[in-house]
mmCIF file of C-alpha atoms and ligand atoms in Angstrom:
data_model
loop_
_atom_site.group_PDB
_atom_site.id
_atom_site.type_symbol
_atom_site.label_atom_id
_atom_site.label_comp_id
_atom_site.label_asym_id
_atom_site.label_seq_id
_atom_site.Cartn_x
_atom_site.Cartn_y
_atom_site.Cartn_z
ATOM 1 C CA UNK A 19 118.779 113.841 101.601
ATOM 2 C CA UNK A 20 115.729 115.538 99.912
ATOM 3 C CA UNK A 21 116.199 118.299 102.146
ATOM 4 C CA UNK A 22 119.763 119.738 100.381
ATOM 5 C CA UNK A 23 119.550 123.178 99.337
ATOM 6 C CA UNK A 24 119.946 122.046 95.469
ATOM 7 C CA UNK A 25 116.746 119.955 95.506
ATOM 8 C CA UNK A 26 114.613 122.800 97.361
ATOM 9 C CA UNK A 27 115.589 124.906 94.235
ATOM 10 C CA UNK A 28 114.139 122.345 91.912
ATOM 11 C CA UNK A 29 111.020 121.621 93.959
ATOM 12 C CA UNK A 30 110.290 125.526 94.151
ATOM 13 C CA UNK A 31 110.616 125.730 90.609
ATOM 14 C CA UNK A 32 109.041 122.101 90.240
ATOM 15 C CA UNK A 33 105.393 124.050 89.358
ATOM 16 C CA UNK A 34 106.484 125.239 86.029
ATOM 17 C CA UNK A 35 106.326 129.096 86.874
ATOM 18 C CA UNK A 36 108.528 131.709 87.261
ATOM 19 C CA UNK A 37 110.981 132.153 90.414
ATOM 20 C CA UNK A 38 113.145 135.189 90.287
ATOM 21 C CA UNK A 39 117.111 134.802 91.408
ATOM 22 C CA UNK A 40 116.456 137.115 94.459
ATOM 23 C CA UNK A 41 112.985 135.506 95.908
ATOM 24 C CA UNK A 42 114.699 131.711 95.489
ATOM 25 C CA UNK A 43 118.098 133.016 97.204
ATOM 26 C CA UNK A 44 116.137 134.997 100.031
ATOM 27 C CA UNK A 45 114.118 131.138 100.675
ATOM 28 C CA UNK A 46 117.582 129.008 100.535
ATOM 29 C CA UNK A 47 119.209 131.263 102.656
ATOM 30 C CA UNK A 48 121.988 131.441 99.306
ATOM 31 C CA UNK A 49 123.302 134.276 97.695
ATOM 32 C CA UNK A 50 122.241 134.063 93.904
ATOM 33 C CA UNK A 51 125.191 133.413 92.650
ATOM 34 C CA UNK A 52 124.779 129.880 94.156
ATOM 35 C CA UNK A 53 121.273 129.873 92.818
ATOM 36 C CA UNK A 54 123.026 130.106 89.550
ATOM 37 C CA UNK A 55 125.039 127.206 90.189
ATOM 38 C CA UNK A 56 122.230 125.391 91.187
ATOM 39 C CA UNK A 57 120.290 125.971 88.056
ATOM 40 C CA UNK A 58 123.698 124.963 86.118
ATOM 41 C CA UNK A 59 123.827 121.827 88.275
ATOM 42 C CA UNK A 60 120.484 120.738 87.371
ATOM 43 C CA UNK A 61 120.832 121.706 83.249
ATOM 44 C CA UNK A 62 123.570 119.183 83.206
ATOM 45 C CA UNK A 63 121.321 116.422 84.608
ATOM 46 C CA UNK A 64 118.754 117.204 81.618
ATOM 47 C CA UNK A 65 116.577 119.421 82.798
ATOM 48 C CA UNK A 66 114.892 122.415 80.663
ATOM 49 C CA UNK A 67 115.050 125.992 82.461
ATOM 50 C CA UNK A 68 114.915 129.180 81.238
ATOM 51 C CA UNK A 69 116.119 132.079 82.626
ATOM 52 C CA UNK A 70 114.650 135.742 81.437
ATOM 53 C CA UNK A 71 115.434 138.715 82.467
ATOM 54 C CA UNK A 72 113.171 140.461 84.856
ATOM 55 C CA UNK A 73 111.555 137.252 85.508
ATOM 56 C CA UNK A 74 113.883 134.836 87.078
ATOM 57 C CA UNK A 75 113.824 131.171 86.235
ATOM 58 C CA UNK A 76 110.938 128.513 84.979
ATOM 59 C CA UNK A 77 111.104 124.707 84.202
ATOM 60 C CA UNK A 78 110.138 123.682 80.554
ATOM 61 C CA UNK A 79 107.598 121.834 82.232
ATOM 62 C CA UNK A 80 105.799 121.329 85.502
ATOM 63 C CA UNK A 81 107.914 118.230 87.252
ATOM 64 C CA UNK A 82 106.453 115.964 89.298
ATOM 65 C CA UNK A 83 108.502 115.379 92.314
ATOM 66 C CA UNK A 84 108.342 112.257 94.505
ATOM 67 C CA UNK A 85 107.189 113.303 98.241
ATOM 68 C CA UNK A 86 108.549 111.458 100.917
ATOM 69 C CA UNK A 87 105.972 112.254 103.327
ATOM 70 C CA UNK A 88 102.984 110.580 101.263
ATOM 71 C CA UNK A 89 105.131 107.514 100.747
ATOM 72 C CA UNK A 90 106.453 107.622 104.096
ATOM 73 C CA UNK A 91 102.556 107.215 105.201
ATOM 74 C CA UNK A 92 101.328 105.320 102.597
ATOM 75 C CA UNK A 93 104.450 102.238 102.494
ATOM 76 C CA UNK A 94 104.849 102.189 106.396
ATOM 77 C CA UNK A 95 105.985 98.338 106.004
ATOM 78 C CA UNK A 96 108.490 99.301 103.103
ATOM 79 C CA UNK A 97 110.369 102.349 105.052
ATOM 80 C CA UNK A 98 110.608 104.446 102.268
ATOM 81 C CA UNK A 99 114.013 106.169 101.692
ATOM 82 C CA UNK A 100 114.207 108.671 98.965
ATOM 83 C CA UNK A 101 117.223 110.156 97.245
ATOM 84 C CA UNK A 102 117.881 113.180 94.827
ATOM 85 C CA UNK A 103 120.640 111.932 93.047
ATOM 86 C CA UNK A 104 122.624 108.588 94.201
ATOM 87 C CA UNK A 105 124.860 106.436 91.560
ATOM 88 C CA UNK A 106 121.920 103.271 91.228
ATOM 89 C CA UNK A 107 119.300 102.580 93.675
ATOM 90 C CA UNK A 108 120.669 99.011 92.811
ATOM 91 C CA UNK A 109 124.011 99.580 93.840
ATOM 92 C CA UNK A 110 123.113 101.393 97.444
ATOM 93 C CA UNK A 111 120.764 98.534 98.221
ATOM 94 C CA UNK A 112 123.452 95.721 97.736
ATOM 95 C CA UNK A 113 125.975 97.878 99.478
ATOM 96 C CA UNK A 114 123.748 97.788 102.744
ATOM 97 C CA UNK A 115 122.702 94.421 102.075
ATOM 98 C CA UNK A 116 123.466 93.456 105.762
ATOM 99 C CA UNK A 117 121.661 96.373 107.552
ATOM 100 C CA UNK A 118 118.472 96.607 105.695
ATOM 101 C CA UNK A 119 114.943 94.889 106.335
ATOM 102 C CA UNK A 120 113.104 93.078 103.882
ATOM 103 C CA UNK A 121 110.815 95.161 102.167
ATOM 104 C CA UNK A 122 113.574 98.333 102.297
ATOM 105 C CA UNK A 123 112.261 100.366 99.051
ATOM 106 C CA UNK A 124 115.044 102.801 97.688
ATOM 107 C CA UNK A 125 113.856 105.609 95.428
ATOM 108 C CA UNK A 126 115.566 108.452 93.373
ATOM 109 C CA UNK A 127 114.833 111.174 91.150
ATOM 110 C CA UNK A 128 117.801 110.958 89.389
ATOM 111 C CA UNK A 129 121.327 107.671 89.012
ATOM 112 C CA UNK A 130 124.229 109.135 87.821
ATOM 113 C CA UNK A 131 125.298 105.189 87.085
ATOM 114 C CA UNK A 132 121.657 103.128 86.002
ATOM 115 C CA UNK A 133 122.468 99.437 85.831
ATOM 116 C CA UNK A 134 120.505 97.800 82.921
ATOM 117 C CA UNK A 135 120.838 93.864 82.323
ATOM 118 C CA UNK A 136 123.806 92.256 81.287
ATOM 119 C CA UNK A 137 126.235 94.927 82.274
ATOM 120 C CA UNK A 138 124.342 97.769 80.056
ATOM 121 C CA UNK A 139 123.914 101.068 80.871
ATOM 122 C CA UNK A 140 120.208 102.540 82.286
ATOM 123 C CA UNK A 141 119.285 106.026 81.786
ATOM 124 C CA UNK A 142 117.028 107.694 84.363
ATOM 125 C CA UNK A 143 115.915 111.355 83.565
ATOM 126 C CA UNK A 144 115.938 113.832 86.671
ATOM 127 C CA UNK A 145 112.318 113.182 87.452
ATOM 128 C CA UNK A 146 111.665 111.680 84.238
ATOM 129 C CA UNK A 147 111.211 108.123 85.612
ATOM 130 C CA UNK A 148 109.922 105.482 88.228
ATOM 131 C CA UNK A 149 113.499 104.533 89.711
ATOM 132 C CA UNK A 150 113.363 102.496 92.353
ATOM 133 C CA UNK A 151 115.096 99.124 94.463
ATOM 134 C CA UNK A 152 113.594 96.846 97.036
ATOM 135 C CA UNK A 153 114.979 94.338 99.418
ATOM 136 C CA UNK A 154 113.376 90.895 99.507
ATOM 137 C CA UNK A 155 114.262 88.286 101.638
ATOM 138 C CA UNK A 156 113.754 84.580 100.361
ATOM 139 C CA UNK A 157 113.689 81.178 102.213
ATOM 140 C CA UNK A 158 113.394 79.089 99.339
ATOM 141 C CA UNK A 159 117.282 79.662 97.773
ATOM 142 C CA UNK A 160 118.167 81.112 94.324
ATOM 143 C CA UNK A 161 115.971 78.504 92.120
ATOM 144 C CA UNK A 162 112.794 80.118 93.117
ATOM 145 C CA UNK A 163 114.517 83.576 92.286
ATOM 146 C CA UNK A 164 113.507 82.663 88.789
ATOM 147 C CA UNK A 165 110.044 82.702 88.739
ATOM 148 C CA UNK A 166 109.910 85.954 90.933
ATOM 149 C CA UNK A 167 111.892 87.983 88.481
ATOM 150 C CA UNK A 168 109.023 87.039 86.235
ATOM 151 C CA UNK A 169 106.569 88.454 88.641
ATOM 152 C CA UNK A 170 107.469 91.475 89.241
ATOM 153 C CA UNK A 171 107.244 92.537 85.643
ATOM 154 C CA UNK A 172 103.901 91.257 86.056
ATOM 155 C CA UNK A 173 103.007 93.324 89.592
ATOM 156 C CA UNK A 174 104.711 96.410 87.050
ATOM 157 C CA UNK A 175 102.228 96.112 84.402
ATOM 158 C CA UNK A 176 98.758 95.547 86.041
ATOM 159 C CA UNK A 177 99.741 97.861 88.829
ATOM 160 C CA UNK A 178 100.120 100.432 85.564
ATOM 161 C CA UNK A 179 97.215 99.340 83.797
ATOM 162 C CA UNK A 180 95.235 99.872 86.877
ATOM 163 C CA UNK A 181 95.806 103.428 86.984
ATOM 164 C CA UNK A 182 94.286 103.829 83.485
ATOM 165 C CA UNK A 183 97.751 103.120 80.816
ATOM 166 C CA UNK A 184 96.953 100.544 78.301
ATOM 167 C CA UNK A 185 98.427 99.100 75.024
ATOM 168 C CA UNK A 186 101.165 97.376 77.989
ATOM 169 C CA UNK A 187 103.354 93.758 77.353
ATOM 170 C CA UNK A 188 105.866 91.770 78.619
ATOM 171 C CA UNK A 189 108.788 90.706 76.857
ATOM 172 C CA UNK A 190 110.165 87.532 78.632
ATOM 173 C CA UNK A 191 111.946 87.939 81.116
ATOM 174 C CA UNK A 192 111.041 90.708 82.618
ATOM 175 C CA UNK A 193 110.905 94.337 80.017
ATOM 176 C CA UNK A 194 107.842 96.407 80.298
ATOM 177 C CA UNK A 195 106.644 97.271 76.893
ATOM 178 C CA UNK A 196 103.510 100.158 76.095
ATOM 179 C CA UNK A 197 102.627 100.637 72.376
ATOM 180 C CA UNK A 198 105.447 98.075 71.393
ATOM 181 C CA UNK A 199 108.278 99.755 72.757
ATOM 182 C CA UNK A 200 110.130 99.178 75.424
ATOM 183 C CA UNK A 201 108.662 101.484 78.898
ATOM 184 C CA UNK A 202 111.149 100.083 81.937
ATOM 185 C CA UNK A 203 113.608 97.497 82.722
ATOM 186 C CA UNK A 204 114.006 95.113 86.038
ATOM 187 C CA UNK A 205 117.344 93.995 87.235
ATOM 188 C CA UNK A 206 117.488 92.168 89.999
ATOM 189 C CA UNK A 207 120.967 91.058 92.084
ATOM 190 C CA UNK A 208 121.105 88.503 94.655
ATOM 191 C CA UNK A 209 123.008 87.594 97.220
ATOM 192 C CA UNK A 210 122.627 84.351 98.811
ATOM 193 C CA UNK A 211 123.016 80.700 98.624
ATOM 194 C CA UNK A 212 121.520 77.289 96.431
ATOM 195 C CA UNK A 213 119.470 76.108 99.237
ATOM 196 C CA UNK A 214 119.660 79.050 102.029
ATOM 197 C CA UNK A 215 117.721 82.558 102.776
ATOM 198 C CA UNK A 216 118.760 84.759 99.717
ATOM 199 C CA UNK A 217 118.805 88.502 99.305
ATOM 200 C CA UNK A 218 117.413 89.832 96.531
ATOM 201 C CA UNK A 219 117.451 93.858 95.038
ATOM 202 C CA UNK A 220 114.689 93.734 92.878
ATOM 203 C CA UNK A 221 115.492 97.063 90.938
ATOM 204 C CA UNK A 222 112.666 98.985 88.322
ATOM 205 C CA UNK A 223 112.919 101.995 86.313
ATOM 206 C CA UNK A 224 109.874 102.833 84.044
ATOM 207 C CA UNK A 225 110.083 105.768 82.034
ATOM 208 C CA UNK A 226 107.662 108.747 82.727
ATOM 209 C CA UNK A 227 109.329 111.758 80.611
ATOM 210 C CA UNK A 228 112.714 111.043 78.936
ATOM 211 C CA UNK A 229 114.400 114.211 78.383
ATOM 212 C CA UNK A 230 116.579 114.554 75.119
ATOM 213 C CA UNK A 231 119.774 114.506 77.124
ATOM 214 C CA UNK A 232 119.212 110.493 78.074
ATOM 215 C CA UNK A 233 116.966 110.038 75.297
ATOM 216 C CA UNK A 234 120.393 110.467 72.993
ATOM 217 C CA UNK A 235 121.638 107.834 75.011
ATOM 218 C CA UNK A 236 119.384 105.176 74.322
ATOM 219 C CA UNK A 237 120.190 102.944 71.592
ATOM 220 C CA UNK A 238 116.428 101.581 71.221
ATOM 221 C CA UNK A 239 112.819 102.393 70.303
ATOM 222 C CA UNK A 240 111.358 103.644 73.446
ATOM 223 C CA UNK A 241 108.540 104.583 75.136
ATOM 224 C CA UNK A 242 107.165 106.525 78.032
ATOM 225 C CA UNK A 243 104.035 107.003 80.316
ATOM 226 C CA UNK A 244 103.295 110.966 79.648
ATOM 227 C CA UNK A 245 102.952 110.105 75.745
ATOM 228 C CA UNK A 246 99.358 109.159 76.175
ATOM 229 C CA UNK A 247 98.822 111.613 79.893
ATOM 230 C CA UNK A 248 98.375 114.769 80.559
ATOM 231 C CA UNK A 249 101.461 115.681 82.169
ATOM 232 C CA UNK A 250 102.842 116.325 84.650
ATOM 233 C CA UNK A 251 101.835 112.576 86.178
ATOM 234 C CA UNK A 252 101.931 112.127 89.820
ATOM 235 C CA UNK A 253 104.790 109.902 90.536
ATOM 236 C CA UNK A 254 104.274 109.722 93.709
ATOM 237 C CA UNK A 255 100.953 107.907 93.553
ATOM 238 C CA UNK A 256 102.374 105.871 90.688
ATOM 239 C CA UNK A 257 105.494 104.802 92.855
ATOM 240 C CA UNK A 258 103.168 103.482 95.672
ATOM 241 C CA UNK A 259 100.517 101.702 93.719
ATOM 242 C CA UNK A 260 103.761 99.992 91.663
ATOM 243 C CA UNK A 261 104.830 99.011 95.237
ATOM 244 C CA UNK A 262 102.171 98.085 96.445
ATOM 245 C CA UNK A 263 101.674 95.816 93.875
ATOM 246 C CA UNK A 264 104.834 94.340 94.310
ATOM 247 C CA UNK A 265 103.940 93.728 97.842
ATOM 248 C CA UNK A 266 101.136 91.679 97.102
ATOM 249 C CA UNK A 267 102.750 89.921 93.833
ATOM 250 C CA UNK A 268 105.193 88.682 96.658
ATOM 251 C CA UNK A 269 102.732 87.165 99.201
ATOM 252 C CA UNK A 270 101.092 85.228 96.364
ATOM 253 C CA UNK A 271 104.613 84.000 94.968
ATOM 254 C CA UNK A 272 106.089 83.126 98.572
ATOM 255 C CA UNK A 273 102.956 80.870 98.724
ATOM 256 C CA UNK A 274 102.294 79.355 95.689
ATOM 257 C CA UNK A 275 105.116 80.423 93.610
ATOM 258 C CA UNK A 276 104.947 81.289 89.551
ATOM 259 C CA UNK A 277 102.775 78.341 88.530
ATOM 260 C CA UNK A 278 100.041 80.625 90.149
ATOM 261 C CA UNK A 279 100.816 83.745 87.934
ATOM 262 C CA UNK A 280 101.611 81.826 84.720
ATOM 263 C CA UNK A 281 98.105 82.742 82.506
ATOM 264 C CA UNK A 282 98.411 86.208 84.074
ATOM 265 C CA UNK A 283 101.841 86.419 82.998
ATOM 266 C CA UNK A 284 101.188 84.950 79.085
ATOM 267 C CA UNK A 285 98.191 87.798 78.850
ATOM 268 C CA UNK A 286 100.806 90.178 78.447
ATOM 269 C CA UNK A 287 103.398 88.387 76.413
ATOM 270 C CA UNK A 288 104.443 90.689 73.626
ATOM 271 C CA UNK A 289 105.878 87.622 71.440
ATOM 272 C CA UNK A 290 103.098 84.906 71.739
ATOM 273 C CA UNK A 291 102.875 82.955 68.690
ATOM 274 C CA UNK A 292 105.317 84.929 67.010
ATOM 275 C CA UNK A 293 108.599 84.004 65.158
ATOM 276 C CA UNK A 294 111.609 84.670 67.704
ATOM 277 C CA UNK A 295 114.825 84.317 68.110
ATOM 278 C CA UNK A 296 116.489 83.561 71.328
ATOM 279 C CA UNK A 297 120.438 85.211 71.689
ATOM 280 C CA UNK A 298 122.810 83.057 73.907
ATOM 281 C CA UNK A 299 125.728 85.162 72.463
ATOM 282 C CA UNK A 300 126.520 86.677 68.797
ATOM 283 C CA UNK A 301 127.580 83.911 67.256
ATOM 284 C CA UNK A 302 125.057 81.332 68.636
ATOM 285 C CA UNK A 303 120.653 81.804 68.337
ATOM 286 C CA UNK A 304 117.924 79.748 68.651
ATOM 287 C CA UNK A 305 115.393 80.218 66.106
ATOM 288 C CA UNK A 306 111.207 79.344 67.045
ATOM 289 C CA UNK A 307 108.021 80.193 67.589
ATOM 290 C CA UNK A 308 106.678 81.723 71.156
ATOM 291 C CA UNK A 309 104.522 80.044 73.294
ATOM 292 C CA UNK A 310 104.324 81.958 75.952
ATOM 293 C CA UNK A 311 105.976 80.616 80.075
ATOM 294 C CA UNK A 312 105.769 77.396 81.584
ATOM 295 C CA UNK A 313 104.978 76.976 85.668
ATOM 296 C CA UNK A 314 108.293 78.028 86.168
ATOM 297 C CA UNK A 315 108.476 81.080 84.122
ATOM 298 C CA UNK A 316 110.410 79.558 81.530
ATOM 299 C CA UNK A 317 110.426 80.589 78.366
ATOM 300 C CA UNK A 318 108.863 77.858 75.918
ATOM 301 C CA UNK A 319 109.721 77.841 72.165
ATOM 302 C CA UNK A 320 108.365 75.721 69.803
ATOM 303 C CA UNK A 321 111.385 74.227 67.714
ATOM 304 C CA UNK A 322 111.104 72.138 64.638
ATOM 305 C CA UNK A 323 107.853 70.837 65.889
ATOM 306 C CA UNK A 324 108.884 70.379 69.511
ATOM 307 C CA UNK A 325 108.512 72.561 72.242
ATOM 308 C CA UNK A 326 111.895 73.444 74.318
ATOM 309 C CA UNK A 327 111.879 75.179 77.516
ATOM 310 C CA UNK A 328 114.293 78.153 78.620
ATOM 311 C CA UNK A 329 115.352 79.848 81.427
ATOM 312 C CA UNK A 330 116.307 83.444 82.076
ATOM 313 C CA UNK A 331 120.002 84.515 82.330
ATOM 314 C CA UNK A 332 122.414 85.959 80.240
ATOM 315 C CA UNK A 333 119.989 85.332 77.223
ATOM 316 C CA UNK A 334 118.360 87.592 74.994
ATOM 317 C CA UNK A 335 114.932 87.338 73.254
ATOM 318 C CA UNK A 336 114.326 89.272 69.803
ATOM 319 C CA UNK A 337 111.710 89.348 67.645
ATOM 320 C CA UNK A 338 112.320 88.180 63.754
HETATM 321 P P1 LIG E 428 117.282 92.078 76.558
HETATM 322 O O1 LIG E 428 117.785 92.237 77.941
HETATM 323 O O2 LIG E 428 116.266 91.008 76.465
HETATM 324 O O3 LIG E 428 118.390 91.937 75.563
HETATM 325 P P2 LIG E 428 117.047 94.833 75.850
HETATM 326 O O4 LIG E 428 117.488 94.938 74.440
HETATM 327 O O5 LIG E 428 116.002 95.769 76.281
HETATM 328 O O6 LIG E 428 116.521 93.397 76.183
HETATM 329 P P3 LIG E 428 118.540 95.278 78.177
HETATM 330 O O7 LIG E 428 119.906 94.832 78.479
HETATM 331 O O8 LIG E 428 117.407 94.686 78.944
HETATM 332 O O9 LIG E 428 118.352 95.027 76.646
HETATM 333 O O10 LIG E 428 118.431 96.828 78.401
HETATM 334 C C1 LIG E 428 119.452 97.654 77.999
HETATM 335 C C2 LIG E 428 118.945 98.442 76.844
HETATM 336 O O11 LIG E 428 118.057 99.406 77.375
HETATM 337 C C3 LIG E 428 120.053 99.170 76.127
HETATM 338 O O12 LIG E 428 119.832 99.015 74.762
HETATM 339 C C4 LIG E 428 119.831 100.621 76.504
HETATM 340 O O13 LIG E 428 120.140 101.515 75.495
HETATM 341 C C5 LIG E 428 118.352 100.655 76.817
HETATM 342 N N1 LIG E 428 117.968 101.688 77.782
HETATM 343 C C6 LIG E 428 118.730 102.382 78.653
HETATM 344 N N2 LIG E 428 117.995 103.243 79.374
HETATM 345 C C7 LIG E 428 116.719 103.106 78.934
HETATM 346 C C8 LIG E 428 115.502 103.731 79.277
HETATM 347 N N3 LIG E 428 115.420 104.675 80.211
HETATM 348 N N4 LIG E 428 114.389 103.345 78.596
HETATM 349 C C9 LIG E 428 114.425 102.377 77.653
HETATM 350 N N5 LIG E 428 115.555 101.742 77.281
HETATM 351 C C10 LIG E 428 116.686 102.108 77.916
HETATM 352 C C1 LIG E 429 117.060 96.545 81.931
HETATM 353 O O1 LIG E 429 116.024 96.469 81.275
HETATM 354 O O2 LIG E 429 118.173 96.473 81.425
HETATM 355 C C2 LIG E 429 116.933 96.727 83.435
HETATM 356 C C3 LIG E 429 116.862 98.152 83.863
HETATM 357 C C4 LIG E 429 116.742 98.292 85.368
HETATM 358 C C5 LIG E 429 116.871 99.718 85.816
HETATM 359 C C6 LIG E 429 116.581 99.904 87.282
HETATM 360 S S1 LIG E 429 116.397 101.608 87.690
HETATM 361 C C7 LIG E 429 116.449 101.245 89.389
HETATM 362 C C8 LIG E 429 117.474 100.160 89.584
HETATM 363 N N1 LIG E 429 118.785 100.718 89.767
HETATM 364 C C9 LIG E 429 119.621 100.411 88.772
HETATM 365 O O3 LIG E 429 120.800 100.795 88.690
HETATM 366 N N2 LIG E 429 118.982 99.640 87.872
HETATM 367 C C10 LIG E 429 117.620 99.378 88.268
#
């Protein structure tokens, strides 16, 4: 897939200098008109390039592509498959539900169709983002699902702060926040039974570089890793250390389940001790004060005095 003619034109370009028409036709084996329509293809996914005459064509900005190889070496156990452009990483993983192993990571520069909670709409830049899926496979039926959607906005945000970001949060259940904004989303599906194996497609996207095409689109404050980096990052070694995190989060969860990444996860929590209000719908909130997740990864509020618990779902948590 990374091999189509369309993304060797990006990744020659992906440098940030200048590639004249002829030299990038005579390496695709195109004839520059194509190369034109190439270019065009990739200006209507968001992407800055300039074209001057006598000089060819040049990126805005150096991109960092993802490189399949390195992954390839460094996630043996998580056979990583890397797409271009695909509709949601989400969507292609539940599709091939049946045919893929646990541990199946799904990665792409670019979803024409992002899937954000509740039926919302998620932007990923071309190149602009961490955009990836994985395939777990649980013994322990949908209940434990719970706590594990928890973690792995947990294994996001050390695995980040790790590799130097800081300023990072949580905002129950699962949104990765830097500098009070929101950074990435998780959605995870499932597909499975109350007390059986389940399937989940644990699904990430945290944002690198938003480009002002999807930037228009996003109806919230947001933030993004190359605000405080020197760009271009590598996302490559980003992708693998956020997996490899995961990988690990997992183990310890499989074993000893949330109750063992509670503190961790409350370290991070964006809203502790602060005024909230928690959204079932428009018409009915739940006003209280934050106090952080129980063993389960439920959400505990303090409420006239007493302290109510919560779990995730189609609920919404805002700050007052
Ligand atoms: P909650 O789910 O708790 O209500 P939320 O307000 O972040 O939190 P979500 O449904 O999780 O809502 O996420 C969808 C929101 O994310 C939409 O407001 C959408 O505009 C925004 N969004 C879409 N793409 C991005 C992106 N790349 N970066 C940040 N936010 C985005
Ligand atoms: C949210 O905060 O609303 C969740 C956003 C989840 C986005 C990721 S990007 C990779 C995967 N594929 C999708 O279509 N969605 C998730």
């Amino acid at each position: 897939m990374l091999q189509s003619k369309p993304y060797q034109l990006i990744n020659a370009l992906s440098l940030g200098e200048f590639c004249s028409g002829e030299s990038l036709a005579k390496q695709l084996d195109v004839s520059r008109t194509t190369i034109a329509s190439y270019i065009k293809q990739y200006s209507v996914l968001g992407l800055d390039i300039y074209s001057v005459k006598g000089k060819g064509y040049r990126l805005a900005q150096p991109l960092s592509l993802l490189d399949s190889k390195v992954l390839e070496l460094a996630l043996p156990n998580n056979m990583p498959l890397v797409f271009d452009q695909v509709d949601s990483t989400n969507a292609w993983l539940m599709s091939n539900i049946d045919c893929v192993e646990h541990g199946q990571v799904v990665l792409a520069e670019y979803q024409s169709a992002g899937r954000g909670r509740r039926g919302r709409a998620w932007q990923t830049p071309y190149a602009g983002q961490l955009c990836m899926s994985l395939l777990w496979r649980l013994q322990d039926g949908i209940e434990a699902a719970m706590g594990l959607s928890l973690a792995v906005g947990l294994a996001i945000v050390e695995a980040l702060e790790k590799a130097g970001f800081k300023d990072l949060g949580l905002k129950w259940p699962n949104d990765i926040y830097l500098g009070g904004k929101k950074l990435g989303g998780v959605l995870i599906e499932l597909q499975g039974h109350a007390n059986s194996e389940v399937s989940l497609v644990v699904g990430l996207g945290v944002n690198v570089r938003v480009a002002s095409l999807q930037a228009e689109q996003i109806d919230q404050a947001f933030a993004q890793l190359e605000t405080n980096a020197k760009p271009p990052l590598n996302r490559t070694d980003l992708a693998i250390a956020i997996v490899e995190s995961l990988n690990q989060m997992f183990e310890v969860f499989r074993l000893q389940g949330f109750a063992a990444l509670q503190q961790r996860w409350n370290r991070y929590d964006i809203f502790a001790e602060q005024a909230v209000s928690l959204r079932f719908s428009e018409e009915r909130q739940l006003k209280g004060t934050a106090k952080g997740v129980d063993k389960q990864g439920q959400l505990l509020l303090e409420i006239n005095g007493q302290q109510q618990a919560f779990m995730a779902g189609e609920v919404s948590l805002r700050g007052q």
